[in-house]
Amino acid sequence: MKSIRAGKNVSLFAVLFASIAVPSMHAQDWFHLETSGGATRIRIAVANFKPQAGDPAAYKHTFDTTLFADLTAAGLFDIVSKDMIPQSTPGTQAEISLAQWSAAPASAAMVAFGNVGVANDRLVVNGFLDDAKNAQYPQVFAKQYNEAASDDSARQIAHRFADEIIARLGGGVSGIAETKIYYSKRTGTGKEIWEMDYDGANQHEITHLGAISISPRVSPDNSRVAFSSLGKDGFQIKMYSLLLGRLVNFTSAGGTNVSPAWAPSGQQLAFSSSRTGDPEIWISDPEGRVAHKITSFIGPDVSPTWNPKTGGQIAWISGRTHLPQLYIMDADGSGVQRLTDGGYATSPSWSPNGQFLTFAWDRKYGPGAPGGQDIYVMEIASKKWIQLTHDIGPCDFPSWSPDGRHIVFANGNGAHTRIMSMLADGTQKQALTGAGSDMPNWSWK
Amino acid sequence: MISSQSNIWKATLLGATFALLTITGCHHDHASAIPANAGAPDNSGGPAPTASLTADPPSIDLGQSVVLNWRTTNATSVTIDGIGQLPINGTQTVSPSNSTNFHLIAKGDGGVTEANVRVTVRVPVVPSMGADNNTDGDMGSEAAFHQNVQDLFYDYDSFDLRPDAQSSVMHAASYLNAHPAIKVLIGGYCDDRGSAEYNITLGENRANAAKTALVSAGVSANRLRVVSYGKEKQFCTEENESCWQQNRRAQFTLDK
């Protein structure tokens, strides 16, 4: 296993597939985020949208800041600072003078612009994306949005417009501006399952059980959240329907049942169960039926995650050799392979392209040891890894975004734990919540 | 498996306290049972009293009687807790409704000494329908339970029973075997370090190790219920080894 640290200022957004390098070469040769092939970041200018009918000022502010933040967070673009863009606010295709935008200092390759208006309590947004270098046919696309006016709808429209832009310029990988993050939040003496937008906005409670509920995992179709809740019989898996707004059936069969994980098909759930004594990995259908055990080794087995690309493999954490280590196996329990060579490894999440695992690792674990628990990414084929967090306190529960470009994780101790996100190369870290939030899980779409 | 110096000391202390408890079977101040104490007032003259207390038979079924028999020397007054002032030598028939520690105190010019005997009362297993009016008699007191069935502590990241836990388990098992109506909830706990999901399974293994030890010592498995709390219900929250150790435990409570 080679320890390789990613350089900070390297252009990482290059190649879709990792080219496996000779070990002596640089980390950047194998660890790339998936975007369009080989190009440097696209330079894009985002105009302030032009106010139209009604008084859209408040909504326009929300829209403008959300759109700018989404395109910045995407990690795909070289965004023109708002200080450098032309003073004009073109609202339509006819009003834009592209030469102003393509010339220095903006030097934009692409321009996003449009207008925002309010009529009859409806928020109407027209958005355009232009190729600034194509004088003859500049328009890449135009889109109209029309929704009941609210601050939230202004934010959601900005997310959808951002995702349209990313879908066109992001090498075929959809944006994540409309995705959600589920997490566990302290509420008095208990913990409830909460949901927020990917950027930390719109935080709200989902469950109201008055219990300790942890480890939320949303289904691939966004219809249900599986989690684990502490009751009289210990931790049991619960299933909450986001469509019905209530708990739905999940059969328990004794023992402690924790850390559910959805198969990409949405037809199966893997989880840890001690119903036969020792905690092992089990697989059942989404109602908890037809459960069968796929590990058989004394010691804790927990925190499964499916290969979302194939659905044929599961990574998980096992304490069979004492301290917890990261393993993978086929979904029938065969082909067990250990990936970490020591330390204390927990909480794996499998990348959408199937090539990487992100997990929490304390490589020098033990009393008096100087180790810290940080987020790592390992390429499964080569077992090469890079460390993504440094010196920000204990980090745990990383979860990939569906575009494979971002990782959300928990940072901090005990009640101080908060949720942060970063690009999958460790840059652009930002806090999404305040203290008391833990165990984030990024939706599949 | 690693444990700090202070921890070893603590464990030793715990073990020593426990050994003493096992020998005397006494609820009261342990220090007073140490013979050196009895010899303390030597300067007042007179030899220290001696005392012995036996029960025949030492264990009975509920409703049967036991004869307590005591002999003392150099004593001027003798009392047994719950019975009162007694002759300096004598016998007394008792019929305790649950297992009882009889505690004799002999006072003399030379000091004070104590003697103890435990009478075990076998309570028939009651059908669950009768549980309501029998709980008082069968379950023993909450205090007696915690006195006799003590939490087990674990090493860092381990679910192996430590040597110092073995005597605790044996004592707990004999108490539970003497009180067959008691059902026990075994809670598995972990310290604040490490990862929450992993700690729940580690706590499960800890509680299961305690259950297995009790079952091996003759306690019926269907009286024991295991729940792992991981690190979700912390006993204390300080970031030091003393607190971490208190959290790394299997905790026994009456499962009502």
XYZ file of C-alpha atoms in Angstrom, chain A residues 323 344 362 365-367 373 396 413-414, chain B residues 2-4 7 152-158 162 187-204 206 228-250:
64
model
C -9.425 -3.421 15.744
C -9.018 1.802 13.196
C -7.312 6.483 12.490
C -5.079 4.253 17.028
C -4.497 3.562 20.702
C -4.038 5.188 24.097
C -9.574 10.062 12.823
C -16.402 10.211 10.483
C -16.498 15.492 19.117
C -19.703 14.350 20.787
C -3.981 -2.168 26.833
C -4.850 -0.595 30.090
C -3.171 2.232 31.860
C -6.455 1.389 35.619
C -18.210 -5.793 34.356
C -15.552 -3.579 32.873
C -13.625 -4.165 29.664
C -10.306 -3.256 28.177
C -9.981 -0.826 25.372
C -11.649 -2.101 22.197
C -12.062 -5.555 23.646
C -10.977 -9.660 32.142
C -26.529 -3.387 28.759
C -23.438 -3.141 26.549
C -21.631 0.202 26.638
C -18.577 1.735 24.992
C -16.468 4.773 25.638
C -16.802 7.934 23.612
C -13.960 7.255 21.217
C -14.240 5.386 17.978
C -17.183 5.231 15.644
C -20.828 5.097 16.731
C -22.003 2.218 14.538
C -19.001 0.043 15.288
C -19.374 0.738 18.992
C -22.947 -0.560 18.998
C -21.747 -3.934 17.720
C -18.795 -3.881 20.114
C -21.214 -3.177 22.996
C -23.326 -6.090 21.785
C -19.507 -7.087 25.466
C -26.319 -2.695 23.294
C -26.300 1.061 23.726
C -22.920 1.629 22.060
C -21.844 5.107 23.012
C -25.348 6.577 22.895
C -25.934 6.461 26.670
C -22.778 7.605 28.349
C -22.246 7.241 32.084
C -19.893 10.199 32.007
C -18.495 12.417 29.269
C -15.055 13.505 30.394
C -12.200 12.864 28.020
C -9.971 10.806 30.303
C -9.188 7.158 30.952
C -11.131 7.017 34.212
C -14.343 8.069 32.488
C -13.663 5.967 29.396
C -13.196 2.928 31.639
C -16.489 3.537 33.395
C -18.192 3.635 30.010
C -16.568 0.412 28.762
C -18.832 -1.938 30.652
C -21.598 -4.480 30.745
